mmCIF file of C-alpha atoms in Angstrom:
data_model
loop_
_atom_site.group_PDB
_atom_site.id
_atom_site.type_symbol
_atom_site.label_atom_id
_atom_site.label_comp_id
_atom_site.label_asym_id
_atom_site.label_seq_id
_atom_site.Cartn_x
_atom_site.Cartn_y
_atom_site.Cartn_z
ATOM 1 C CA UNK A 1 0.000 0.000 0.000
ATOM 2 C CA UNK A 2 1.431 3.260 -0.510
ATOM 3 C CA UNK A 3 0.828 6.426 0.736
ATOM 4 C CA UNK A 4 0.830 10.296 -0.403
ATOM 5 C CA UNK A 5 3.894 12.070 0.390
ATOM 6 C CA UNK A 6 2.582 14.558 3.063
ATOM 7 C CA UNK A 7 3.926 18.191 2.216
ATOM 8 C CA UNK A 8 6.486 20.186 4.126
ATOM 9 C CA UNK A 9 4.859 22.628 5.948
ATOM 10 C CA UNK A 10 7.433 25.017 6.059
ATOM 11 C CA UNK A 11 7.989 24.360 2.452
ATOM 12 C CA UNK A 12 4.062 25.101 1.676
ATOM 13 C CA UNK A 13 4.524 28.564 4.296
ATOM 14 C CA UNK A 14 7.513 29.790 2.036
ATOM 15 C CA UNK A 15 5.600 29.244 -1.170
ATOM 16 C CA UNK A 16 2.744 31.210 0.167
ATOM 17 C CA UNK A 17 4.454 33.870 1.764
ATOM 18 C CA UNK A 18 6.818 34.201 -1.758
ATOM 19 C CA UNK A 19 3.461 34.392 -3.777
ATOM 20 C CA UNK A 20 1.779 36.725 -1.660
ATOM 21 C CA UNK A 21 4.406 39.108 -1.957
ATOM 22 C CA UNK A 22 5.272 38.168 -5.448
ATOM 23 C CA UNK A 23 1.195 39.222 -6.043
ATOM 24 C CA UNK A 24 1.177 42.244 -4.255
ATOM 25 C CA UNK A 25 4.700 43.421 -6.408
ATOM 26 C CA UNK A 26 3.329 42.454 -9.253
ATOM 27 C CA UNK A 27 0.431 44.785 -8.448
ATOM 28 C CA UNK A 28 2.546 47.888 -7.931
ATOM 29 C CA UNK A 29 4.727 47.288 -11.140
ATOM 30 C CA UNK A 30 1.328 47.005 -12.920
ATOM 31 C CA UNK A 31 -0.029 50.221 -11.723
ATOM 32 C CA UNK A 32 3.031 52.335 -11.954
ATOM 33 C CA UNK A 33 4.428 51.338 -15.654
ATOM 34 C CA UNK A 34 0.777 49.510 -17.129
ATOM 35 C CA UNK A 35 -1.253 51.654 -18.598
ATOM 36 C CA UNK A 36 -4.634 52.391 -16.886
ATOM 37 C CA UNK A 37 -5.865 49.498 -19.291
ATOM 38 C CA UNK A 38 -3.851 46.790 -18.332
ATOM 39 C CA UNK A 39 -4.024 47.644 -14.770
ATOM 40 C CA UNK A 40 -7.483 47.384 -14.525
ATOM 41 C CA UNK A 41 -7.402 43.754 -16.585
ATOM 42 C CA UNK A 42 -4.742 42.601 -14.116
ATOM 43 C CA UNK A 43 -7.165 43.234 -10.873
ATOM 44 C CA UNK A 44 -9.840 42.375 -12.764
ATOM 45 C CA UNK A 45 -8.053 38.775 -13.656
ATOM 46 C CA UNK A 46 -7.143 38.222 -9.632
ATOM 47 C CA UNK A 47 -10.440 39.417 -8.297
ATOM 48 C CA UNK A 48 -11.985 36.881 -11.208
ATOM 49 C CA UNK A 49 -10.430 34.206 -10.647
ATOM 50 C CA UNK A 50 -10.612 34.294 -6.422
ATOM 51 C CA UNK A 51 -14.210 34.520 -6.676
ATOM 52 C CA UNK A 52 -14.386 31.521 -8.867
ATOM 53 C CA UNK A 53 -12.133 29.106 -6.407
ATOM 54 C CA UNK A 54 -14.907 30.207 -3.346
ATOM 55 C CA UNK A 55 -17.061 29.370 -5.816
ATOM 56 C CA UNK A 56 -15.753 26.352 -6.529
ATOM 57 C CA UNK A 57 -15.252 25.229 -2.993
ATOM 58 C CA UNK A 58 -19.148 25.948 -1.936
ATOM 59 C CA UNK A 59 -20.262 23.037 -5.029
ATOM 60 C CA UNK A 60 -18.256 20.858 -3.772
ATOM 61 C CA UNK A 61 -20.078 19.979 -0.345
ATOM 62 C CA UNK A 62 -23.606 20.303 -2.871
ATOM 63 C CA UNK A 63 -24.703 24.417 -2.601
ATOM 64 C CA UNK A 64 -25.564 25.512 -5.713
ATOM 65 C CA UNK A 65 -24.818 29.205 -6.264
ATOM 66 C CA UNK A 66 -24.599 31.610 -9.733
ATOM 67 C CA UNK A 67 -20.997 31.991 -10.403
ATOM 68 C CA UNK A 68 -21.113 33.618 -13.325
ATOM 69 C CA UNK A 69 -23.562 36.538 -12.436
ATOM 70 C CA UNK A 70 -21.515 36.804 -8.868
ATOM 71 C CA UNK A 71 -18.255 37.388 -10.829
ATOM 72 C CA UNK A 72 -19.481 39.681 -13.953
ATOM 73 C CA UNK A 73 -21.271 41.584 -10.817
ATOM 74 C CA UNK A 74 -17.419 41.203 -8.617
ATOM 75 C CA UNK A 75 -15.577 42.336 -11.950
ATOM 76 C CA UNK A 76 -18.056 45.083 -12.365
ATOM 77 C CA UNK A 77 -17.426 46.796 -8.894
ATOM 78 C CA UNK A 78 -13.845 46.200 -9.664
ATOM 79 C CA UNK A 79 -13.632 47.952 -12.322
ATOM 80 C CA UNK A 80 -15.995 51.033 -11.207
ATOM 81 C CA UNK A 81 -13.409 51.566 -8.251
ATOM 82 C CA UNK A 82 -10.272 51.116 -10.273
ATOM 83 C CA UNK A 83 -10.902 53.872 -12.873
ATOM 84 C CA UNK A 84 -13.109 55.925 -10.624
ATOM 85 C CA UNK A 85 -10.253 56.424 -8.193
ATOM 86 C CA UNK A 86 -8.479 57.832 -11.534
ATOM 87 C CA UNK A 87 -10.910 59.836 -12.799
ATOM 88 C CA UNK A 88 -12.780 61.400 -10.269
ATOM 89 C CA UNK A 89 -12.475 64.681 -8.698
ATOM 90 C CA UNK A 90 -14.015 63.281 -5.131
ATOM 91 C CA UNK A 91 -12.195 59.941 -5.743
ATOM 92 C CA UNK A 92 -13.580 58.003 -2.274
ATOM 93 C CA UNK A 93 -16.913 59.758 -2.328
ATOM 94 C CA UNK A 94 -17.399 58.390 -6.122
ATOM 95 C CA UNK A 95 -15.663 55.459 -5.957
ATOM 96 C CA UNK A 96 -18.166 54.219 -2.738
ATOM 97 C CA UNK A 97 -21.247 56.016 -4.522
ATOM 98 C CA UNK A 98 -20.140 53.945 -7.866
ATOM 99 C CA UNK A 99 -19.302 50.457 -6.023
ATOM 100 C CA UNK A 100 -22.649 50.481 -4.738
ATOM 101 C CA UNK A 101 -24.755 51.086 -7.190
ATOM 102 C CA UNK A 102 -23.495 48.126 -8.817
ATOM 103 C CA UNK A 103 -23.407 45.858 -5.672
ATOM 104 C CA UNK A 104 -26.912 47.484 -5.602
ATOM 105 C CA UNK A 105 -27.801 46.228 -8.863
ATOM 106 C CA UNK A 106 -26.014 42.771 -8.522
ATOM 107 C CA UNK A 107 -28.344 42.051 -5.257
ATOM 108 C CA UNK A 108 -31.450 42.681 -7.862
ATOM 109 C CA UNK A 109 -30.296 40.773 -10.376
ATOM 110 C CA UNK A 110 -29.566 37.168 -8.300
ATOM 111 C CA UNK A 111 -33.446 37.522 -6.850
ATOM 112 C CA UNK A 112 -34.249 37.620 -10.751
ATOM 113 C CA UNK A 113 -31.527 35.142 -11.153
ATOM 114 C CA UNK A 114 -33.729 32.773 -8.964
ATOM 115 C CA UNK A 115 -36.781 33.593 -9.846
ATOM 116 C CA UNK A 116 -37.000 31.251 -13.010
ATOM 117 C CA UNK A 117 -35.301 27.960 -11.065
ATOM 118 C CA UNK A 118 -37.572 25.069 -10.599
ATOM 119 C CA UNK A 119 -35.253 22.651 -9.399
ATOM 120 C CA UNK A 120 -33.422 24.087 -6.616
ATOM 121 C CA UNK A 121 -33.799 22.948 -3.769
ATOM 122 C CA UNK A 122 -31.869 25.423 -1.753
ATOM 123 C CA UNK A 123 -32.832 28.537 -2.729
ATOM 124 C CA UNK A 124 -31.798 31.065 -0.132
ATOM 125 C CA UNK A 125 -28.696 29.188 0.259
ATOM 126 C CA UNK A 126 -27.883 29.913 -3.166
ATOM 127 C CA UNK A 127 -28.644 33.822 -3.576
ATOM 128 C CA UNK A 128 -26.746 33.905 0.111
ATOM 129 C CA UNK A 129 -23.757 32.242 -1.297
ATOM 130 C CA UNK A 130 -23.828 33.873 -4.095
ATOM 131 C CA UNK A 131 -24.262 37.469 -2.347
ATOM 132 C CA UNK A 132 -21.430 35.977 -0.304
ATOM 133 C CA UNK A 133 -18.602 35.958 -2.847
ATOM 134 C CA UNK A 134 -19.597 38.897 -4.316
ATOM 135 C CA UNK A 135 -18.622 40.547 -0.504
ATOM 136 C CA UNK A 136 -15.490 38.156 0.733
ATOM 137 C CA UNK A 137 -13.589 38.619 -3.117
ATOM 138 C CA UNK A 138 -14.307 42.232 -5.167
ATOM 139 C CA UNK A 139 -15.752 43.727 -2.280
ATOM 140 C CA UNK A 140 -12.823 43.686 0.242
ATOM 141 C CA UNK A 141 -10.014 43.013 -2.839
ATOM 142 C CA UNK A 142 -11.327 46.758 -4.038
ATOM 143 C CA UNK A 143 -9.619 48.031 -0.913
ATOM 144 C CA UNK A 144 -6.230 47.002 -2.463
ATOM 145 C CA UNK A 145 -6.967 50.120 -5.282
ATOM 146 C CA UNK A 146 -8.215 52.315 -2.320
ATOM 147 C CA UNK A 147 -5.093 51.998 -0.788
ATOM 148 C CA UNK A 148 -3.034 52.707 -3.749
ATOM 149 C CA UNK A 149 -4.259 55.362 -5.461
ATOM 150 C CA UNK A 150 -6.020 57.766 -2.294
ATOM 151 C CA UNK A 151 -3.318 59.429 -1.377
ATOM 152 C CA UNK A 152 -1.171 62.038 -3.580
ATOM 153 C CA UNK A 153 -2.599 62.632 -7.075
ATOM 154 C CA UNK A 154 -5.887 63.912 -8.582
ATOM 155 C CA UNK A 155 -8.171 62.648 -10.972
ATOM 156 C CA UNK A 156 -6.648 61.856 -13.839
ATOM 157 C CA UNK A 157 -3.761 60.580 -12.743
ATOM 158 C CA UNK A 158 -3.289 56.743 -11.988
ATOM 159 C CA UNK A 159 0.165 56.816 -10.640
ATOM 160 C CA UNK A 160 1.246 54.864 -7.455
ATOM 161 C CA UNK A 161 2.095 57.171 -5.330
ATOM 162 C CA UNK A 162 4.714 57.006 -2.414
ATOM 163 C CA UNK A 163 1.979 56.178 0.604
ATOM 164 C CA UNK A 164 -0.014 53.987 -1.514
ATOM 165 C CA UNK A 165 3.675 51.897 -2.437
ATOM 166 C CA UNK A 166 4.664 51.818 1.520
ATOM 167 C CA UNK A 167 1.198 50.566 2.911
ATOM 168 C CA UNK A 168 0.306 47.980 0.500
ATOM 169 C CA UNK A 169 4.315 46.423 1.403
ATOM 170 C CA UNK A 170 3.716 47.402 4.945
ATOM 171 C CA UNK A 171 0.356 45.256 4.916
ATOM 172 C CA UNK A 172 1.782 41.978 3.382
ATOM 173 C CA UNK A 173 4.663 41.995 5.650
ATOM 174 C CA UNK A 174 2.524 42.114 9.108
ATOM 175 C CA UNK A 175 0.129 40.139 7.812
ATOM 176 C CA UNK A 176 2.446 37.605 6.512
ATOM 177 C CA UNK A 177 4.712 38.011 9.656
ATOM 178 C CA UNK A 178 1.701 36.301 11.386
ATOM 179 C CA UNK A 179 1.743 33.773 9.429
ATOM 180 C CA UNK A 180 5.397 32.372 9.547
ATOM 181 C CA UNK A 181 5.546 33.612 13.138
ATOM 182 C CA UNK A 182 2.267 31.259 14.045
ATOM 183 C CA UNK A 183 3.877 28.592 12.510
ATOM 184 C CA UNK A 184 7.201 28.959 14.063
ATOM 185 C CA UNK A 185 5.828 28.922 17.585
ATOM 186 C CA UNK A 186 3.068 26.760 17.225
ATOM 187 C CA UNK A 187 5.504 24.222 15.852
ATOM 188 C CA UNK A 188 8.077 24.481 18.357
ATOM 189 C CA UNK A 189 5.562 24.801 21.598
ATOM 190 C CA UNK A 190 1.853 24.922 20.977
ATOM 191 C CA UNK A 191 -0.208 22.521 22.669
ATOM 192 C CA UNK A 192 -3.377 24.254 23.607
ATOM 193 C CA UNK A 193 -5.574 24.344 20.198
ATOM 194 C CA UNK A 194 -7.332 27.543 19.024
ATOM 195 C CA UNK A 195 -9.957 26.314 17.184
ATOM 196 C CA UNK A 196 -10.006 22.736 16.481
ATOM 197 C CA UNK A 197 -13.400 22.695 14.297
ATOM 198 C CA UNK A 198 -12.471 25.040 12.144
ATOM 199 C CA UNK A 199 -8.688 24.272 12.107
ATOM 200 C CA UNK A 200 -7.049 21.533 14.102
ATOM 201 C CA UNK A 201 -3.304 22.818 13.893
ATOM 202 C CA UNK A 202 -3.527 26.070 15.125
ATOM 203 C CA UNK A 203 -3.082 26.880 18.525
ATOM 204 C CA UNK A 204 -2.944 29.434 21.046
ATOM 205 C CA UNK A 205 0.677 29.513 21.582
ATOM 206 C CA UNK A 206 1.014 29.705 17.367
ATOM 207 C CA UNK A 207 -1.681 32.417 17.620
ATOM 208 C CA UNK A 208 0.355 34.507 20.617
ATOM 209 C CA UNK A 209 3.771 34.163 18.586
ATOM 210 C CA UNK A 210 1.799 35.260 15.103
ATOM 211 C CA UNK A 211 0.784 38.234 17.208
ATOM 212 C CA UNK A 212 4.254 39.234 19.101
ATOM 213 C CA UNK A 213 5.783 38.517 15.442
ATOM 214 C CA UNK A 214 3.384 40.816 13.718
ATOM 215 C CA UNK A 215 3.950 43.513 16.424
ATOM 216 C CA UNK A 216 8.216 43.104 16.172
ATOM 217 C CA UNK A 217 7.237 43.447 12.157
ATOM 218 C CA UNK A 218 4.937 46.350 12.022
ATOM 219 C CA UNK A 219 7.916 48.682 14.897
ATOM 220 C CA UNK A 220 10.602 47.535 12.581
ATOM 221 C CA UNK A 221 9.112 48.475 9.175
ATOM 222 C CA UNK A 222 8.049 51.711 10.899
ATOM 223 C CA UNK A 223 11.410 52.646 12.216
ATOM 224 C CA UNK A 224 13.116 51.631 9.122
ATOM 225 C CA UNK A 225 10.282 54.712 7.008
ATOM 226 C CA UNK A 226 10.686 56.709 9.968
ATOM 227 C CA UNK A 227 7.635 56.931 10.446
ATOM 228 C CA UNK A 228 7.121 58.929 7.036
ATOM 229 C CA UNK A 229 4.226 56.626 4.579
ATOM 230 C CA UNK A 230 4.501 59.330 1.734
ATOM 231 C CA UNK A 231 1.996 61.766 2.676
ATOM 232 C CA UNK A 232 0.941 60.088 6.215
ATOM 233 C CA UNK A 233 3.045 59.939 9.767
ATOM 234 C CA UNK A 234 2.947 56.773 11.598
ATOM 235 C CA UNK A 235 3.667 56.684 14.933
ATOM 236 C CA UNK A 236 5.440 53.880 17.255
ATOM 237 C CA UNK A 237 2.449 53.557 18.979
ATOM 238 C CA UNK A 238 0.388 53.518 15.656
ATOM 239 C CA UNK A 239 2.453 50.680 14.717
ATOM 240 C CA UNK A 240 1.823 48.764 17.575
ATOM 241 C CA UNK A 241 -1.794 49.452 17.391
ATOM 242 C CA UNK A 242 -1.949 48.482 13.392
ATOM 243 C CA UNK A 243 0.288 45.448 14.378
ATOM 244 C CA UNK A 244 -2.358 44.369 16.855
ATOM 245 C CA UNK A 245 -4.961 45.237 14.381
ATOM 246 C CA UNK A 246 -4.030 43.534 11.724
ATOM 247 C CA UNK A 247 -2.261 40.772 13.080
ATOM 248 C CA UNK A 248 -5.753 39.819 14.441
ATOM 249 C CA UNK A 249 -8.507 40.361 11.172
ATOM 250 C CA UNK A 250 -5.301 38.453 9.060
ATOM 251 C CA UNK A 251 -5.653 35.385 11.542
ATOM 252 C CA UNK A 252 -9.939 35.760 11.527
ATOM 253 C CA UNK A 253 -9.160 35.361 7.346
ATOM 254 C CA UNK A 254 -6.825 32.941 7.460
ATOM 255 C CA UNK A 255 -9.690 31.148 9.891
ATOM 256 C CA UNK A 256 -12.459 31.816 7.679
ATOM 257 C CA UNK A 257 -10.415 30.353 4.803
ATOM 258 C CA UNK A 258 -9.979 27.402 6.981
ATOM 259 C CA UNK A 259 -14.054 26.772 7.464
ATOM 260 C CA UNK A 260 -14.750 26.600 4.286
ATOM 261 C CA UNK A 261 -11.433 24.244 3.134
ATOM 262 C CA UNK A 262 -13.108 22.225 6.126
ATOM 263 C CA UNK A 263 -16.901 22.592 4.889
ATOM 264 C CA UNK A 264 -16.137 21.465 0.863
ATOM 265 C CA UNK A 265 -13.514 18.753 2.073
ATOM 266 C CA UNK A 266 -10.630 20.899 -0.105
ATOM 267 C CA UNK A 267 -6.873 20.544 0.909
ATOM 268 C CA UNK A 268 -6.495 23.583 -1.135
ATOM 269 C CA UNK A 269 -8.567 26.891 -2.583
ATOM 270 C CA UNK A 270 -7.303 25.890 -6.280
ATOM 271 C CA UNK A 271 -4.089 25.255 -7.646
ATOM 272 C CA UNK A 272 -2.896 28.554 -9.610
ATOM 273 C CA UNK A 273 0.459 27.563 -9.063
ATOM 274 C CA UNK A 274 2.129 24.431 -8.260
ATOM 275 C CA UNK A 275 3.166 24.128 -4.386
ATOM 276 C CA UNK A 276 0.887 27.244 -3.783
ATOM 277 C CA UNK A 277 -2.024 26.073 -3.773
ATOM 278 C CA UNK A 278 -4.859 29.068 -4.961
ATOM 279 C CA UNK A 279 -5.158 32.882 -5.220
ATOM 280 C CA UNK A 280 -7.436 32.791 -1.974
ATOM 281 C CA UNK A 281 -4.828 30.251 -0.455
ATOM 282 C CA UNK A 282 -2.151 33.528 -0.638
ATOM 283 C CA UNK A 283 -5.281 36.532 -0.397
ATOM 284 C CA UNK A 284 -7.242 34.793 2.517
ATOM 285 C CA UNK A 285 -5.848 37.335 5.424
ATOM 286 C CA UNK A 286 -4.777 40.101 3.605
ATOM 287 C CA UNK A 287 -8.739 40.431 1.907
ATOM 288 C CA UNK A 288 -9.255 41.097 5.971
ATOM 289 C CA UNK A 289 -6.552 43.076 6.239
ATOM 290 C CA UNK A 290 -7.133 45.762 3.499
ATOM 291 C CA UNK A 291 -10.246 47.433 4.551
ATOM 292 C CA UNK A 292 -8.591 47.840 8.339
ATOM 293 C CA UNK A 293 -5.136 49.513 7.632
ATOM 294 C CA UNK A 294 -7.276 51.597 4.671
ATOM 295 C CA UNK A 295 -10.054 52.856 7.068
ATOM 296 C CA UNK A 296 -7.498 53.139 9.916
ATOM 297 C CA UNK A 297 -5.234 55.060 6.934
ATOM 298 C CA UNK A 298 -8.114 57.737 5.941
ATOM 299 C CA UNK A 299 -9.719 58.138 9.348
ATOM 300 C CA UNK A 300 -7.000 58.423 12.045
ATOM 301 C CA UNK A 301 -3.455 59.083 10.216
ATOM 302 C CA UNK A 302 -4.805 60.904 7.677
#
C-alpha cells in the first residue's frame, strides 16, 4: 500500500508567503508602468479568478450558487473603483457612490436570477452564497486600489504614489509576519488548540507568537520609514496598534479560509500555481486586512 507524500509545511509557508508578496509586487509594477488598461485587466483577472475558487469550494459539499452573475457583478465593482479612483475629482466619495450602485444592482439581479429555477432545492442558500462571494472577493479586494491610489494625485492621474507603495508592502509583511511567526511557535511549543473545528493545527501559543511577530514586524518596518508613509506619519504607537490590528482580522481570514477548506472537504482553494495552492490560499488574510489599515489610513493618520 502506498501512501501520499505529506507536504512540508514550512515548504508550503515559504511558497505562500513568496506568492503573496510576489502578487502584491506584481500589483505595484502594474499600476506604476501599465497603462490604466492593463491595470485594470490585471485586478480584474485576480479578483476573477478568487471569486471563482470560493465558488468552486461551496459546489463541492452540494450548494448551488450563480458563479457567473456573482463574478461579472465582482468584476463590475472592480472595475468602477479602479478607474473611478483615476478619474474622479471626489475619488472616495465616487468610488463608494459607484461600487454600490453596482453591488446594488447585482443584489437585484440574483433575486431575478432565482426567480426562473424550478429545481433548486436550496434557494436562499444559493442567492446567500452567491451574495457571499460577491462581498469576501471584489468587495474587500477593491480596498487594495483604495489603498493605492487615495493618497497624492488627482483625478486623472493613476500613478502609485509614495503612501499607496509603503502601505500595501507594509500590509503583506505584518500580515504575513503572522503567518510564519504562528507557525514557528506553534511548531516548536503549541499545545493548547485555538480552534479545532475550524482548524485543528492552530493553537494558542502559534496564535500569541503570530501576534508578538506581527507587532516586532509592524515597529521595525516603521522605524526603518521613519515613520514617514509618503503623505501620512505613523507613529510607534500607531504601529503597535496596526500590528495588533491587523495581526488579528489576518488570523480571523486565514480562519475563515480554513471553514470553508473544512466545509467542501478541499486541501487547497485551487491550484494557480504548483506548491501554492490558490489565489485565496495567498489573499485569505490580507482580503481582511485591506479594509482595516485603509479605514485606519483615511480616518486616524490621515
Amino acid at each position: 500500500m502506498t501512501h501520499k507524500p505529506v507536504p512540508d509545511k514550512r515548504r508550503v509557508l515559504v511558497h505562500r508567503v513568496m506568492s503573496g508578496t510576489l502578487i502584491v509586487t506584481l500589483l505595484i509594477l502594474a499600476a506604476n508602468h501599465m497603462p490604466a488598461l492593463g491595470g485594470w485587466l490585471l485586478l480584474v483577472a485576480i479578483s476573477a479568478m478568487a471569486q471563482l475558487e470560493f465558488y468552486r469550494m461551496l459546489n463541492l459539499p452540494g450548494i448551488p450558487v450563480f458563479r457567473w452573475l456573482g463574478v461579472i457583478v465582482g468584476s463590475c465593482m472592480v472595475t468602477a473603483t479602479y478607474f473611478t479612483m483615476g478619474l474622479s475629482a471626489d475619488q472616495a466619495a465616487d468610488a463608494l457612490a459607484w461600487e454600490h450602485f453596482v453591488l446594488c444592482l447585482g443584489l437585484i439581479l440574483v433575486f431575478f436570477r432565482q426567480f426562473p429555477q424550478r429545481e433548486n432545492t436550496q434557494p436562499l442558500a444559493t442567492i446567500a452564497c452567491t451574495l457571499l462571494g460577491i462581498l469576501y472577493v471584489p468587495y474587500l479586494f477593491n480596498y487594495f486600489t483604495r489603498l493605492v491610489y487615495t493618497w497624492e494625485y488627482g483625478p486623472h492621474d493613476m500613478r502609485v504614489g509614495e503612501t499607496g507603495r509603503q502601505l500595501v508592502f507594509y500590509l503583506v509583511v505584518v500580515v504575513k509576519s503572522t503567518d510564519i511567526g504562528a507557525f514557528f511557535v506553534g511548531s516548536a511549543i503549541g499545545k493548547h488548540k485555538l480552534f479545532p473545528r475550524l482548524s485543528p493545527r492552530k493553537t494558542w501559543e502559534g496564535f500569541i507568537g503570530g501576534l508578538a511577530c506581527a507587532m516586532i514586524a509592524s515597529l521595525s518596518f516603521v522605524n526603518g520609514a521613519h515613520g514617514a508613509f509618503g503623505v501620512l506619519n505613523v507613529s510607534m504607537v500607531d504601529a503597535v496598534i496596526l500590528g495588533l490590528l491587523l495581526s488579528l482580522v489576518g488570523t480571523a481570514g486565514d480562519m475563515f479560509e480554513s471553514l470553508l477548506k473544512r466545509a467542501s472537504g478541499s486541501k487547497d482553494s485551487g491550484a494557480v500555481v504548483p506548491g501554492m495552492g490558490g489565489l485565496l490560499d495567498v489573499l485569505d488574510s490580507l482580503l481582511f486586512g485591506a479594509p482595516v489599515l485603509y479605514f485606519y489610513a483615511r480616518f486616524i493618520l490621515s
